[in-house]
XYZ file of C-alpha atoms in Angstrom:
638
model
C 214.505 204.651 56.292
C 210.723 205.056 56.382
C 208.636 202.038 56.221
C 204.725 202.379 55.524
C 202.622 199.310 55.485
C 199.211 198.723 53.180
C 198.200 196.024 55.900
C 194.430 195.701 54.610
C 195.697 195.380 50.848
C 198.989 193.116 52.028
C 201.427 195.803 50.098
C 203.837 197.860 51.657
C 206.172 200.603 49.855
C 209.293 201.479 51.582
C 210.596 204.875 50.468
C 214.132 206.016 50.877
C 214.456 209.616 50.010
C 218.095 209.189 48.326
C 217.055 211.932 44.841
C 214.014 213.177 46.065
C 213.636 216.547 45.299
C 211.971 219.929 46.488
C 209.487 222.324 45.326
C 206.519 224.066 46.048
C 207.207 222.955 50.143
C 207.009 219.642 48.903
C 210.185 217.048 49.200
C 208.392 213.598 47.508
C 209.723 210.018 47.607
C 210.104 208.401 44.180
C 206.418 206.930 44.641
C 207.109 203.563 43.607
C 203.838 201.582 42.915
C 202.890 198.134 42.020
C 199.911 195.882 40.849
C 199.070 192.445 39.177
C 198.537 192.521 35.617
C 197.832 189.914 32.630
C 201.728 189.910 31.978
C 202.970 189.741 35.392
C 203.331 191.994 37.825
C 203.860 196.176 36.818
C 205.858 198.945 38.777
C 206.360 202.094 37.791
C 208.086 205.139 39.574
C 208.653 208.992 39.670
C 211.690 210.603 37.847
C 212.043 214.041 39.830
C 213.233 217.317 38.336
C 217.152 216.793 39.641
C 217.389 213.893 38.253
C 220.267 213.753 35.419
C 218.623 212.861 32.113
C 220.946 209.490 31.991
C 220.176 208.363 35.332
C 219.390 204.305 35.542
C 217.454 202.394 37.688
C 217.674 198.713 38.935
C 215.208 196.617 40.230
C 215.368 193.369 42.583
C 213.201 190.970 43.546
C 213.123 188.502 46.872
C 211.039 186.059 47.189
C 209.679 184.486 50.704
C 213.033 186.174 52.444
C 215.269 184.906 49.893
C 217.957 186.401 48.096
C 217.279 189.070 45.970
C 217.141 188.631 41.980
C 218.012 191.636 39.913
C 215.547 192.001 37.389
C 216.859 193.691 34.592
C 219.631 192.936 32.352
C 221.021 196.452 31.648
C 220.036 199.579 33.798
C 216.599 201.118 32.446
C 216.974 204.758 31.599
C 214.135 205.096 28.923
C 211.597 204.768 31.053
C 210.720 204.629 34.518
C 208.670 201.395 35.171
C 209.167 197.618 34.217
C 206.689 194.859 34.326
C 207.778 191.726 36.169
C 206.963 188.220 33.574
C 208.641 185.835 35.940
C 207.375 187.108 39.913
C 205.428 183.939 41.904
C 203.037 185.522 43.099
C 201.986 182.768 45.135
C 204.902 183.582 47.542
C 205.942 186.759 49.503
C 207.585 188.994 47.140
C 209.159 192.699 47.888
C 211.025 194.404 45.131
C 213.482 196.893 45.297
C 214.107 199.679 43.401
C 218.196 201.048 43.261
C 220.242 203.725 41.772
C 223.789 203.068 41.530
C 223.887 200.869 44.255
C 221.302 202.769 46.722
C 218.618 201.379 47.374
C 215.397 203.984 46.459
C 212.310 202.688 47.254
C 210.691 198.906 47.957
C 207.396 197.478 47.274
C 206.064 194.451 48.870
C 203.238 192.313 47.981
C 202.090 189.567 50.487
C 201.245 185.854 49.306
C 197.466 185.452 48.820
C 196.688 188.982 47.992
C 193.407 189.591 45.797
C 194.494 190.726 42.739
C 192.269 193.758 41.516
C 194.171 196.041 38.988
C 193.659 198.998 41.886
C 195.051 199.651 45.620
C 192.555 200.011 48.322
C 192.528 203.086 50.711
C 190.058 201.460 53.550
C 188.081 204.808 55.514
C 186.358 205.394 58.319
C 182.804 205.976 57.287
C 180.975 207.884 59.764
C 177.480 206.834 61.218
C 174.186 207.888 60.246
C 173.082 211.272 61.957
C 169.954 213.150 62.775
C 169.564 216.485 61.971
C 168.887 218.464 65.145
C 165.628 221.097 64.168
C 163.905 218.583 62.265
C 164.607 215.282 63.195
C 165.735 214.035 59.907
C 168.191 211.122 59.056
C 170.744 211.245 56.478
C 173.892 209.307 56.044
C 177.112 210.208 54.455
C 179.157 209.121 50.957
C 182.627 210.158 49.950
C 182.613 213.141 47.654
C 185.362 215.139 46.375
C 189.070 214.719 47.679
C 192.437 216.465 47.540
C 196.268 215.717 48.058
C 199.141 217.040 49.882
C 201.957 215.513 51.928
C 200.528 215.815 55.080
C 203.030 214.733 57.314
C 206.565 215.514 55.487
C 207.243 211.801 54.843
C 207.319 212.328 50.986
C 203.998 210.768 50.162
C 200.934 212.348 49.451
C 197.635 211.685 51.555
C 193.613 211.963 50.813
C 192.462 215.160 52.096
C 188.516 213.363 51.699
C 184.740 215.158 52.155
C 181.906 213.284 53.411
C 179.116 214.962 51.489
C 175.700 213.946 53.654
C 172.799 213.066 52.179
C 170.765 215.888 52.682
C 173.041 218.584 50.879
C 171.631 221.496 49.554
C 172.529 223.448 46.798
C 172.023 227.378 47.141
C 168.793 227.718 45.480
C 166.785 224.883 47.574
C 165.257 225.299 51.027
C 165.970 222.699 53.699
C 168.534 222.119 56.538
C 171.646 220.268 55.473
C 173.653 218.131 57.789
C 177.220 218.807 58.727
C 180.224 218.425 55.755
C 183.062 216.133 57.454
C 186.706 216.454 56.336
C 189.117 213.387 56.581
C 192.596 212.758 56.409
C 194.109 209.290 55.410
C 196.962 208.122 54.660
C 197.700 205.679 51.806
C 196.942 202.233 53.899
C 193.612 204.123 55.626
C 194.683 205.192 58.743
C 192.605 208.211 59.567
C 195.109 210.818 60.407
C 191.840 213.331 61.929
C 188.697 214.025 61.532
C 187.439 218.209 61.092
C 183.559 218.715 61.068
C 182.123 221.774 59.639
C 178.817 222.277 61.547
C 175.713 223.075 60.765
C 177.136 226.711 60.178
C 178.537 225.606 57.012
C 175.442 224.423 54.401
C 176.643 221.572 53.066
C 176.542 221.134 49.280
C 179.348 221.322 46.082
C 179.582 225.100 45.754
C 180.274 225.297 49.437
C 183.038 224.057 50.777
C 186.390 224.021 48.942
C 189.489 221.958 50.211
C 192.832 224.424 49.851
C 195.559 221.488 50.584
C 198.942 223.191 50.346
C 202.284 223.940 52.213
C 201.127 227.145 52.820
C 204.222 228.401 55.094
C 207.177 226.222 53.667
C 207.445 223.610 56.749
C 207.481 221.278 54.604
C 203.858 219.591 55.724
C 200.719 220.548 53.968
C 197.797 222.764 55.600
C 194.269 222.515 54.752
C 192.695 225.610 54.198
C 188.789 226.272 54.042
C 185.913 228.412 55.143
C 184.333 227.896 58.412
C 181.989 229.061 60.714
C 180.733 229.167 64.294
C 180.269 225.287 65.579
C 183.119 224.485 63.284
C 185.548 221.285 65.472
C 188.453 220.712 64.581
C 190.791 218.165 64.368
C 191.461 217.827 67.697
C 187.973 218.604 68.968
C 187.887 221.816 70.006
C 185.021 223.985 68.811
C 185.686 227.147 66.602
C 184.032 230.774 66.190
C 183.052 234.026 68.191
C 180.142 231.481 69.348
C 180.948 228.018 69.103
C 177.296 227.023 70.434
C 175.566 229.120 68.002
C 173.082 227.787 65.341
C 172.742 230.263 62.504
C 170.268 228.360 60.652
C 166.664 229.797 59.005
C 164.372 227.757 61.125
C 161.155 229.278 59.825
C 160.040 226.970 57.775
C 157.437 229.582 55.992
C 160.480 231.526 55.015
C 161.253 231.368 51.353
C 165.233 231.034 52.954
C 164.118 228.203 55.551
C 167.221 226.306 56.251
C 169.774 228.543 54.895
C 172.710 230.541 56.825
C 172.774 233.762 56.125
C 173.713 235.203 59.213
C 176.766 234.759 62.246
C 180.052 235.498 60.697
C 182.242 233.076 58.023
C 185.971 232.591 57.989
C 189.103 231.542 57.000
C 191.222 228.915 58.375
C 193.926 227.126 58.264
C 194.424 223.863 59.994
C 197.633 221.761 60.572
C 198.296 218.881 58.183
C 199.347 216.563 60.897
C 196.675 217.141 63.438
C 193.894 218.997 62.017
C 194.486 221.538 64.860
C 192.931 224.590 63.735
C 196.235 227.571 63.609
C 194.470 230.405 62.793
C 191.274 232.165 61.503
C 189.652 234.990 60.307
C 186.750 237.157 59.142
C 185.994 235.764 55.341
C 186.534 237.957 52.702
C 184.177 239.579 51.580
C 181.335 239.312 53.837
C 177.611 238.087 52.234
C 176.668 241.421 52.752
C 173.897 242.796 51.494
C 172.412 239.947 50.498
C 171.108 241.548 46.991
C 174.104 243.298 46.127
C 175.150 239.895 43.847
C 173.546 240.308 40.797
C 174.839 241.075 37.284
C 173.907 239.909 33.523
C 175.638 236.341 33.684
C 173.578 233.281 34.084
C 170.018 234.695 33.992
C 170.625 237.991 34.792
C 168.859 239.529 37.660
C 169.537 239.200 41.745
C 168.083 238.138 44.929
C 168.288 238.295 48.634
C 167.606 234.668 49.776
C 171.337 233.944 49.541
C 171.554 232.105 46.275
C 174.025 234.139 44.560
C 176.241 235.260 47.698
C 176.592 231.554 48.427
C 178.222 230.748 44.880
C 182.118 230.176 46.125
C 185.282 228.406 44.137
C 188.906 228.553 45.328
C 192.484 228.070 44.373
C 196.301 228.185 45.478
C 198.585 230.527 43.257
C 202.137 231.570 43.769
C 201.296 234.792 43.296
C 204.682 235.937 44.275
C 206.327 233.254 41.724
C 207.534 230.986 44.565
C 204.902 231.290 48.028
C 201.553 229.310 47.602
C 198.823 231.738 48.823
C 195.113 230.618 48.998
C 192.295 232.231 47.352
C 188.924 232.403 47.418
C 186.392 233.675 45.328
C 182.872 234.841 46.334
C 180.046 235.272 43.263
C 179.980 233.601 39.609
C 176.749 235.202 37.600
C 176.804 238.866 38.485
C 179.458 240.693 41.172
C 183.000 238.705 42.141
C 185.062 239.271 44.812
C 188.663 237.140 44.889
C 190.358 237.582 48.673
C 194.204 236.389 48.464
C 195.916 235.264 51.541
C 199.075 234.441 53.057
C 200.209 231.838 55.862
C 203.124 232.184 57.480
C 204.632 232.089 60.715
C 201.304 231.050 61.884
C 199.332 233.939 60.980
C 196.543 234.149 57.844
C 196.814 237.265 56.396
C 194.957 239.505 53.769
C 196.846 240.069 50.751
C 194.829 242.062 48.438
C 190.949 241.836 47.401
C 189.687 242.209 43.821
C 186.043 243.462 43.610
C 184.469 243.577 40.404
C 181.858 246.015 41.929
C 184.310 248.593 41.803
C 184.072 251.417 39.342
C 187.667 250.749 37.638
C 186.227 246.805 37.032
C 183.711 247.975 34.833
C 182.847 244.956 32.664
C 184.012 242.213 34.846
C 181.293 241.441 36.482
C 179.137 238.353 35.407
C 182.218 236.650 34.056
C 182.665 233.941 36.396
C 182.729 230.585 35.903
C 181.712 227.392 38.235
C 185.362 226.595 38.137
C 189.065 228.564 38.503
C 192.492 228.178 37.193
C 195.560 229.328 38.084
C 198.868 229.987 36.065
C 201.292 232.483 34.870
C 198.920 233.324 32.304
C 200.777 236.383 31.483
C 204.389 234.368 31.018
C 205.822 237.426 34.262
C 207.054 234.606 36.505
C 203.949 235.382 38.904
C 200.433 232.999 38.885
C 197.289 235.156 37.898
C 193.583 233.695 38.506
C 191.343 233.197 35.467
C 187.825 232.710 37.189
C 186.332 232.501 34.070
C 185.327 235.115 31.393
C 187.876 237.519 33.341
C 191.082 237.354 34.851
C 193.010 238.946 37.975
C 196.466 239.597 38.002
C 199.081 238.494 40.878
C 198.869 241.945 42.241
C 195.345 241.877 42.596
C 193.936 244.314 39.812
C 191.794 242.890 36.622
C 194.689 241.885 33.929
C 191.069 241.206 31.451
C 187.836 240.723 30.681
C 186.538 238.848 27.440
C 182.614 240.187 28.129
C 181.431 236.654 27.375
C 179.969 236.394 30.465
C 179.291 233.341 33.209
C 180.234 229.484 32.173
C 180.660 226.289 33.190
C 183.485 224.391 31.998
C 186.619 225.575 31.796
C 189.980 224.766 30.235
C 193.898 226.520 30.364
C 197.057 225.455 29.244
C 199.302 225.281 26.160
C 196.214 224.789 23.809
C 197.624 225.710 21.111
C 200.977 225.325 20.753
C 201.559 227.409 17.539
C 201.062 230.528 19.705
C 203.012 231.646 22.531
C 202.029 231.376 25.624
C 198.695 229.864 27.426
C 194.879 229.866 25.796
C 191.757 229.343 27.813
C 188.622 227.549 26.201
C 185.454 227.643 28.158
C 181.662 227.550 27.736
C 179.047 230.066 28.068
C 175.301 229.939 28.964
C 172.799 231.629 27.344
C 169.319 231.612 29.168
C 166.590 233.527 29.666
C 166.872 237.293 29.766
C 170.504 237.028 28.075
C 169.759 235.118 25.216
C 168.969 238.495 23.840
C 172.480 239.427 24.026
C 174.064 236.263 21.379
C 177.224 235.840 23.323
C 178.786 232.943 22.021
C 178.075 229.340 23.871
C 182.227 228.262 23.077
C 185.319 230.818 22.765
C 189.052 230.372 22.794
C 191.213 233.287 23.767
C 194.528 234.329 24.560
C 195.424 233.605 28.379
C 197.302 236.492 28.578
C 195.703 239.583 27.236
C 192.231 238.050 26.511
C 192.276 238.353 23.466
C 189.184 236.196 21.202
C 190.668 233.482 18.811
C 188.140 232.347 17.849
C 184.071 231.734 19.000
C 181.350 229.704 18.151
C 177.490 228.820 19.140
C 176.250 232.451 19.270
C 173.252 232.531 21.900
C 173.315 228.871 22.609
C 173.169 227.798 26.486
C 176.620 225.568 25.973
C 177.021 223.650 29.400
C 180.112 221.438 28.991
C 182.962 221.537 27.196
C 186.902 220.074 26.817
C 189.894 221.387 25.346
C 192.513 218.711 24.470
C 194.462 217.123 22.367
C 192.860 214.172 21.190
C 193.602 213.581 17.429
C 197.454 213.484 16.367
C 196.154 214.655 13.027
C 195.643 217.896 14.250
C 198.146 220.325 16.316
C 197.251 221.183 19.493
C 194.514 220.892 21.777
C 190.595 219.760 19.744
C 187.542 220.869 21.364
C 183.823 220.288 21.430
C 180.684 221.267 24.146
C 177.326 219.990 24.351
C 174.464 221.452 24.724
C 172.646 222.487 28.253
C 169.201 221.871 27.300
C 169.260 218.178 26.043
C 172.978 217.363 26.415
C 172.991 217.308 22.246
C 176.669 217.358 20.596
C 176.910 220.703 19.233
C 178.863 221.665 16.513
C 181.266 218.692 16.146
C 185.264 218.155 16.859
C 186.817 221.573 16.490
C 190.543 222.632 16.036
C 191.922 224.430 19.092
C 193.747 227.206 16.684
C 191.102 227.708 14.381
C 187.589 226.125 15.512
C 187.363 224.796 12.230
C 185.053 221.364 12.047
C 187.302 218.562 11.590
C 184.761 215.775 12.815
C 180.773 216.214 12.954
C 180.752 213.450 15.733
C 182.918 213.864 19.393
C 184.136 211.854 21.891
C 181.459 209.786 23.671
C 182.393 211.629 26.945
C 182.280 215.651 27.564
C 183.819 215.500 31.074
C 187.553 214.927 32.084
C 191.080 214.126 30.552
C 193.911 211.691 31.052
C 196.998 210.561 30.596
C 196.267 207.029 30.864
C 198.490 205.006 27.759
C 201.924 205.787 26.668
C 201.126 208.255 23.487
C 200.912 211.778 24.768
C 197.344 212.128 23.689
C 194.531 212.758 26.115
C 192.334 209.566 27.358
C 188.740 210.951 28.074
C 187.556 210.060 31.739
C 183.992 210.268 32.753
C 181.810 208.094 35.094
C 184.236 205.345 35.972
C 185.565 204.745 32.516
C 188.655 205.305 30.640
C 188.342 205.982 26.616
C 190.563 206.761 24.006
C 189.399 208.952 20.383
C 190.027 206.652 17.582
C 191.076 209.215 14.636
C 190.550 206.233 11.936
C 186.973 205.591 13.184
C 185.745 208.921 14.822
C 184.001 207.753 17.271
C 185.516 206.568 21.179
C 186.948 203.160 22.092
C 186.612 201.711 25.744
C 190.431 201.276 27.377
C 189.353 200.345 30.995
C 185.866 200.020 32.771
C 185.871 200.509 36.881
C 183.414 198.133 38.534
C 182.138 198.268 42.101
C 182.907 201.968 42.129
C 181.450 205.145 41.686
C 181.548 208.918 40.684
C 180.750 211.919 42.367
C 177.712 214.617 41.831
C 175.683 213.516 40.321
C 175.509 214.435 36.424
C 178.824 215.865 37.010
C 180.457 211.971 37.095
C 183.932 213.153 38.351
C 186.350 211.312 40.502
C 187.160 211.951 43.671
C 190.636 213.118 42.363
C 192.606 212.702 39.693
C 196.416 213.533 39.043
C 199.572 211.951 38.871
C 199.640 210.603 42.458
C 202.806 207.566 42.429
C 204.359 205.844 39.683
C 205.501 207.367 36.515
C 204.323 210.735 34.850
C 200.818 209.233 33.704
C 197.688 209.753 35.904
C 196.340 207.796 38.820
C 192.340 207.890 39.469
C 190.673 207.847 42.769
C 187.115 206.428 43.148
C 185.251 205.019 45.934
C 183.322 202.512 46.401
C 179.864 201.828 46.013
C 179.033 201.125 49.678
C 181.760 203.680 50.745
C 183.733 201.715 52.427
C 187.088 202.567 51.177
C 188.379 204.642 47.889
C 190.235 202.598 45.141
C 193.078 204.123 43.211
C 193.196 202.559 40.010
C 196.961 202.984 37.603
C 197.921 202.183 34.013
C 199.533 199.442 33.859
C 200.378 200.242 30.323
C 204.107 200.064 29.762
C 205.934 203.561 29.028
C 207.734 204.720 25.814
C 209.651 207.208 28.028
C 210.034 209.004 31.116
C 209.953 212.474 32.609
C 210.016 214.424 35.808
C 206.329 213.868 37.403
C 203.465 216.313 36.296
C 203.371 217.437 39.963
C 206.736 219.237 39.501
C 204.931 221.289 36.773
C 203.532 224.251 38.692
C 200.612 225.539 36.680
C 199.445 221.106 36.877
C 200.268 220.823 40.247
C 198.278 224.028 41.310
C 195.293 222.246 38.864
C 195.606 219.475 41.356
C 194.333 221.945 44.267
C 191.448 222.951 42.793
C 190.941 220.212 40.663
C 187.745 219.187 43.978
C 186.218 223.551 43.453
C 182.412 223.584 42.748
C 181.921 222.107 39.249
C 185.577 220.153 39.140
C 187.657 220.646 35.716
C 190.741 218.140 35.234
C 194.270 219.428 35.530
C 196.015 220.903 32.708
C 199.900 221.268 32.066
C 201.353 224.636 31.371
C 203.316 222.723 28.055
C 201.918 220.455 25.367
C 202.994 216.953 25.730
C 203.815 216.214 22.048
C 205.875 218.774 22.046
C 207.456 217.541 25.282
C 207.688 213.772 24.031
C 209.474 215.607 20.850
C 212.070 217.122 23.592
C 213.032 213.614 25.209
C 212.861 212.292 21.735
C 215.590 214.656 20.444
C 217.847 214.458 23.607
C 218.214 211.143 23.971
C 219.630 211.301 20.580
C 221.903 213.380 21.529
């Protein structure tokens, strides 16, 4: 039995691992979750992909020690969660979740509990600091975060970055203070603590956090690059020179406060310590500093390490079953992806793809600010799309599209008419290449690259969705705005066709979720939850956060968001305004049915690792969910 306690939030979730089930390294709990509503009190849990489709649940209640109640009249097999009308919550109340007589999971709630709508994850906010060189204060907030079962138990922790103040993005001079990484589990106890150094600029396009079972142990590893002065989580100091300071302290040079020398590396640190298990030399090194350039973006190059510190990152089972990490080096002009391998201790090379090859003519300048991973090709092996190009498991360019670098970008069963996977994205147009009239919005085929359709022809597009939205329409809808004054452009577009079918969009041009019981998107952005109205064509409010807040800036993304607990929809993560602890906010929407959860879903649960790379995209499945709801629908007719 395995007993964790929410002390600070008075809930505690007891998880029996009876059905819970394996893959990707990862054996999870059923992830039962509760919180007060206007009707009562809601749970929901995780079907898992062993379950048999007619599998029913009970649940029990005890109040103040007393003998348990069984909630339910008949055993619920048509969905998996149940709201509670009749629960005191004035007294001590646990409730107990059961499969044919064995007990799953348990809940608790404690009397006097504050009743929020979210859970409360308190952290350990570190103290101000002064940045040695120049004196200067800054103070740190909680930025992006990632998940991973940590510590084998069957439930996933926060993998969290403190971002400090005084980040930097590549262009800007300046000294940035360290980037801290934290590890929590669900009722805030700070599992350890890995600081980054002053070796390691702080700032979103940076640091990436790889959270993975990379070697099958069945605990997750964090992987990211480091440097010299890196400490880990057990405070011992990394690098060939752990005292060195690799900093531009000329404060006349045009690349004052940058790092642009010392070596960078890999590493891999242990999910239950942050010990650091192994490192080595990054791949590929910044070197030279002007050998970066291409024609995406704004064309052109330079040597004050603007465009060789441009980094996103991603796990991919590029063998169809081992999670590898990934990183890629360069977005606007040359990209290098380095693939890796962990086990038996060891991180290992696995193959490099550089577009500055001769026989990857055409891919450079095709990256994107983001990554995603899936079999794009349907060959039982993940491939990397890093934007307007892909690479194949094996290392060599499967495509390029020529549409050159983006933002925004989207993969999954778009449009589910076709076979296979599509990728939308967004393309800028600025500058020296707005002579070339590449088009600011294109959907192609994921697997051959292949152009279904474009639109915006020399605009400078900056964001843009993919997803379905509007039941009136198949598949996935779409719509960008525009980078210069953030302007709709275009209208609501079909995902098969980019035909117009609305000259207004959604209110929001930011992230997806599965938040009601329909299998339509929700939009997410800031820290609010809206829903497309078809009838009206214009974006209704379904949930406002208060007292929280979203990360970088114009960006407005959560920390995280995925399908953490509960049942197959989505769970948010924000933190709050004084950063004092992250909220995780559920539906509390009852279900119309149940399914395994979106984490057993590689291509989603791979979405969920990078989901926190440079300019974060939300996760995508690799299947449409109305077609999915149409599959429950028809076998439970059966």
């Amino acid at each position: 039995m395995y007993r964790k306690t929410i002390s600070l939030i008075t809930l505690s979730l007891l998880c029996y691992f009876v059905s819970a089930q394996s893959y990707f390294g990862e054996t999870l709990s059923r992830g039962l979750a509760g919180i007060s509503c206007d009707r009562g009190f809601y749970l929901s849990w995780r079907m898992l992909p062993g379950d048999e489709p007619a599998m029913g649940f009970d649940l029990y209640r005890s109040a103040d020690g007393g003998a348990e109640i069984k909630l339910n009249t008949s055993p619920i097999v048509s969905t998996s969660d149940f709201t509670d009308t009749d629960a005191d919550l004035s007294k001590d109340n646990v409730w107990t979740l059961k499969s044919a007589g064995k007990t799953l999971a348990t809940w608790e709630r404690k009397a006097g509990t504050e009743d929020r709508g979210y859970l409360r994850v308190p952290l350990s906010k570190p103290g101000d600091r002064i940045t040695p060189g120049s004196g200067e204060k800054y103070s740190y907030s909680p930025n992006d975060a990632s998940l991973g079962d940590l510590d084998g138990d069957g439930e996933y922790e926060i993998i969290l970055k403190w971002e400090p103040s005084n980040r930097k993005l590549p262009p800007q001079r300046g000294y940035a203070g360290s980037t801290l990484i934290d590890a929590y589990k669900m009722d805030g106890t700070l599992m350890w603590r890995i600081d980054l150094g002053y070796n390691i600029r702080s700032g979103p396009p940076t640091t990436q956090l790889l959270v993975f079972d990379f070697d099958g142990d069945g605990c997750a590893e964090l992987c990211c690059k480091t440097a010299d002065g890196t400490i880990d989580g057990t405070g011992t100091v990394l690098g060939e020179d752990p005292q060195a300071d690799h900093r531009i302290t000329d404060e006349a040079d045009p690349t004052f406060g940058k790092i642009l020398l010392g070596k960078e590396y890999v590493t891999v640190f242990d999910g239950k310590s942050g010990k650091a298990l192994d490192s080595q030399e990054y791949i590929p090194t910044r070197y030279p500093l002007d050998s970066w350039g291409g024609w995406g973006g704004n064309g052109g190059t330079d040597n004050k390490g603007e465009r060789s510190d441009r980094f996103s990152a991603g796990v991919a089972c590029f063998d169809g079953k081992t999670p590898s990490p990934f990183f890629v080096r360069g977005w606007y002009g040359r990209i290098v992806v380095a693939a890796w391998t962990f086990t038996g201790g060891s991180l290992k090379p696995l193959w490099t793809f550089d577009s500055s090859e001769k026989r990857w003519a055409g891919y450079s300048g095709m990256g994107n600010h983001s990554v995603t991973v899936g079999d794009l090709d349907g060959d039982g092996f993940d491939e990397v799309c890093v934007g307007a190009m892909s690479v194949d498991h094996d290392g060599n360019g499967l495509y390029t599209t020529k549409l050159r670098h983006g933002d925004a970008l989207h993969a999954g069963d778009l449009v589910p008419s076709r076979p296979g996977l599509e990728v939308f994205g967004v393309h800028e147009n600025e500058e020296n290449t707005v002579q070339f009239g590449t088009p600011g919005m294109a959907m192609y085929d994921a697997a051959t690259g292949e152009i279904l359709w474009t639109a915006a022809p020399g605009e400078d597009i900056g964001r843009g969705v993919a997803a379905d939205i509007d039941p009136r329409f198949p598949g996935a809808e779409c719509w960008a705005t525009a980078t210069a004054d953030r302007a709709p452009w275009g209208g609501l577009r079909r995902g098969d066709t980019g035909e117009v079918i609305s000259r207004n969009i959604p209110s929001s041009t930011n992230f997806i979720i599965f938040w009601d019981s329909d299998p339509y998107y929700e939009l997410l952005d800031r820290t609010q939850v809206s829903k497309w109205n078809p009838e009206t064509e214009s974006t209704d409010v379904l949930m406002s956060a208060e007292g929280v807040v979203a990360n970088n800036g114009s960006k407005s993304n959560p920390c995280v968001s995925g399908d953490i607990f509960g049942d197959w929809r989505e769970e948010i993560i924000w933190a709050s305004r004084d950063g004092s602890e992250l909220r995780i906010y559920m539906s509390d929407i009852p279900a119309i049915n149940r399914m395994p959860t979106l984490m057993s879903d590689r291509m989603y649960r791979m979405a969920i690792a990078w989901q926190n790379v440079a300019y974060n995209q939300p996760p995508h499945t690799s299947f449409d969910m109305v077609e999915r709801f149409k599959e429950i629908e028809n076998s439970t007719k059966k």
